[in-house]
XYZ file of C-alpha atoms in Angstrom:
217
model
C 50.067 -18.377 0.217
C 50.207 -15.611 3.090
C 50.236 -12.996 0.651
C 47.141 -14.204 -1.287
C 45.320 -14.647 1.948
C 46.285 -10.745 2.957
C 44.362 -9.961 0.013
C 41.198 -11.258 1.007
C 38.557 -9.053 2.839
C 36.998 -10.295 5.974
C 33.688 -11.021 3.968
C 31.953 -14.464 3.778
C 29.024 -15.369 1.981
C 26.371 -18.320 1.652
C 25.238 -19.452 -1.515
C 21.700 -20.999 -1.919
C 20.344 -22.977 -4.605
C 16.414 -21.879 -4.582
C 14.025 -24.858 -6.085
C 13.636 -27.625 -3.615
C 16.737 -26.003 -1.522
C 14.692 -23.096 -0.187
C 11.442 -23.395 -1.475
C 9.627 -27.011 -1.894
C 8.264 -26.008 -5.440
C 9.755 -26.027 -9.029
C 9.496 -22.173 -9.680
C 9.900 -22.007 -13.064
C 7.224 -24.732 -13.719
C 4.702 -23.135 -11.479
C 5.220 -19.684 -12.633
C 4.669 -20.663 -16.319
C 1.288 -22.443 -15.421
C 0.405 -19.457 -13.209
C 1.147 -16.978 -15.862
C -0.806 -18.926 -18.470
C -3.794 -19.461 -16.110
C -3.903 -15.823 -15.202
C -4.365 -15.225 -19.157
C -7.094 -17.666 -19.370
C -4.835 -20.132 -21.281
C -4.583 -23.861 -20.395
C -1.370 -24.759 -18.291
C 1.571 -25.533 -20.768
C 4.444 -27.020 -18.854
C 3.353 -30.639 -19.608
C 3.151 -29.648 -23.411
C 6.447 -28.079 -23.041
C 8.034 -30.981 -21.348
C 6.503 -33.265 -23.935
C 8.086 -31.197 -26.840
C 11.584 -31.934 -25.442
C 13.892 -34.822 -26.113
C 13.990 -37.690 -23.702
C 16.152 -36.999 -20.635
C 17.185 -33.545 -22.239
C 19.940 -31.868 -20.381
C 18.940 -29.006 -18.131
C 20.702 -26.663 -20.225
C 18.578 -27.371 -22.958
C 15.540 -27.356 -20.839
C 16.460 -24.049 -19.455
C 17.131 -22.635 -22.875
C 14.061 -23.899 -24.278
C 11.984 -22.628 -21.531
C 13.133 -19.254 -21.979
C 12.259 -19.270 -25.658
C 8.487 -19.562 -24.360
C 8.558 -15.874 -23.399
C 9.481 -14.640 -26.492
C 7.629 -11.368 -27.473
C 6.105 -10.816 -24.189
C 6.516 -7.436 -22.094
C 9.124 -7.572 -19.512
C 6.664 -5.280 -17.290
C 3.943 -7.703 -17.932
C 5.955 -10.908 -16.885
C 7.775 -9.000 -13.902
C 4.075 -7.897 -12.859
C 2.773 -11.682 -12.633
C 6.019 -12.790 -11.179
C 5.383 -10.731 -8.139
C 1.775 -11.845 -8.162
C 2.642 -15.522 -8.511
C 5.165 -15.257 -5.556
C 2.576 -13.379 -3.114
C 0.003 -16.293 -3.952
C 2.420 -19.115 -3.731
C 4.358 -18.235 -0.677
C 1.278 -18.132 1.445
C 0.840 -21.830 0.653
C 1.550 -24.177 3.291
C 4.989 -25.979 2.902
C 6.262 -23.419 0.368
C 9.543 -23.294 2.132
C 11.809 -25.674 3.309
C 12.041 -24.328 6.921
C 15.145 -25.888 8.131
C 16.829 -24.053 5.296
C 15.260 -20.688 5.889
C 16.241 -20.967 9.555
C 19.910 -21.696 8.350
C 19.579 -18.476 6.171
C 18.805 -16.514 9.237
C 21.352 -18.219 11.411
C 24.118 -17.504 8.810
C 23.294 -13.775 8.187
C 23.368 -13.239 12.067
C 27.027 -14.339 11.740
C 27.899 -11.886 9.086
C 27.413 -14.222 5.836
C 26.233 -12.184 2.874
C 23.129 -14.282 1.433
C 23.545 -15.073 -2.195
C 20.743 -17.099 -4.241
C 21.923 -19.056 -7.056
C 19.089 -20.388 -9.554
C 18.659 -21.507 -13.058
C 15.353 -19.570 -12.832
C 15.156 -15.726 -13.706
C 14.721 -12.301 -11.903
C 10.983 -11.798 -12.040
C 10.455 -14.965 -9.772
C 13.426 -14.881 -7.535
C 13.516 -11.017 -6.851
C 10.444 -11.256 -4.871
C 11.793 -14.255 -2.921
C 15.255 -12.495 -2.530
C 13.254 -9.506 -1.032
C 11.381 -11.737 1.447
C 14.318 -13.375 2.631
C 16.731 -10.274 2.840
C 19.226 -11.935 0.467
C 22.115 -9.471 -0.748
C 22.398 -10.731 -4.176
C 21.007 -12.815 -6.845
C 22.775 -14.963 -9.316
C 20.458 -16.497 -11.968
C 19.559 -17.051 -15.491
C 19.495 -13.766 -17.628
C 17.810 -13.216 -20.700
C 18.011 -10.867 -23.407
C 15.449 -8.143 -24.813
C 14.589 -6.100 -27.664
C 13.346 -3.165 -26.154
C 10.978 -3.757 -23.221
C 10.173 -7.360 -25.022
C 11.708 -10.779 -24.134
C 13.778 -12.078 -27.218
C 13.503 -15.560 -26.318
C 17.075 -16.274 -25.862
C 19.178 -16.467 -22.740
C 22.345 -14.360 -22.121
C 23.383 -16.763 -19.402
C 21.933 -19.705 -18.356
C 22.518 -20.368 -14.481
C 23.029 -24.103 -14.704
C 25.387 -26.745 -13.641
C 29.249 -25.393 -13.912
C 27.917 -21.782 -14.397
C 26.765 -21.663 -10.938
C 30.389 -22.358 -9.648
C 31.792 -19.979 -12.190
C 29.370 -17.006 -11.047
C 30.090 -17.874 -7.473
C 33.909 -17.697 -8.059
C 33.222 -14.367 -9.910
C 31.279 -12.925 -7.031
C 33.819 -14.025 -4.495
C 36.704 -12.471 -6.797
C 34.926 -9.249 -7.140
C 34.416 -8.845 -3.372
C 37.603 -10.180 -2.352
C 36.098 -13.004 -0.459
C 37.741 -16.010 0.295
C 35.756 -19.144 -1.143
C 37.335 -21.425 1.318
C 35.327 -19.264 4.067
C 31.943 -19.658 2.271
C 29.387 -22.061 2.399
C 26.849 -23.331 -0.332
C 23.698 -25.630 -0.235
C 22.037 -27.375 -3.013
C 19.936 -30.459 -3.676
C 20.686 -31.720 -7.300
C 23.582 -33.611 -8.781
C 23.764 -30.334 -11.300
C 24.757 -28.138 -7.816
C 27.782 -30.585 -7.107
C 30.129 -28.021 -8.695
C 28.632 -25.134 -6.714
C 29.154 -27.170 -3.708
C 32.621 -28.092 -4.574
C 33.645 -24.464 -5.346
C 33.506 -23.347 -1.645
C 34.760 -24.369 1.706
C 31.608 -26.374 2.889
C 29.000 -27.828 0.661
C 25.908 -28.853 1.901
C 23.375 -31.341 0.318
C 19.872 -30.390 1.299
C 17.628 -33.811 1.301
C 13.862 -34.156 1.698
C 12.494 -32.070 4.096
C 15.070 -30.180 4.562
C 17.609 -32.352 6.152
C 21.137 -31.478 5.735
C 24.368 -33.536 4.823
C 27.710 -32.025 4.454
C 29.099 -33.121 0.868
C 32.467 -33.083 2.377
C 34.093 -34.045 5.935
C 34.647 -30.569 7.363
C 33.790 -28.613 10.401
C 30.640 -26.297 10.384
C 31.369 -22.687 9.290
C 30.598 -20.256 12.170
């Protein structure tokens, strides 16, 4: 065990789910409706959800959602993502302030800040820049040239989050036991259990430790 620990670097990371953990909205839904509204179309989220099987698993919802972008220009969607974030982030209550404060505190203690989300880069990159996050682990789409293919190379849902976190730590020689993760949904459970301290974020940003452990810091 001592040899294993000797191989760890001194770095540590804090991993954050995004929707309803850092921000109060569901970014995939809000951005989809914003994008179609910007083009003069009717909002399509309700129609999209209605097309899915009852109680469809999040993995299916995620894959079906990204199929809606098939044929669209990556450049166009990225521009819209920045516009959506600029508008949405000005709204009252957009951020869950206690969690944003936690991000600032952990950064001051030397933690790398990593966003982990089933959403995609065009929505998350502006947020990451605003929060000064070090890295984003998210769903990755595939392309034909500059056009969305409609398929997903990696869906960042459920166990995929914990896999990505452990891979991130291994690549950087970070001990997962020295890390902390925040999430709000049952599908975040594997993510919370993959690190030393897992924190449930409840309504209003109230935090509950997933396991009985001392606060990292």
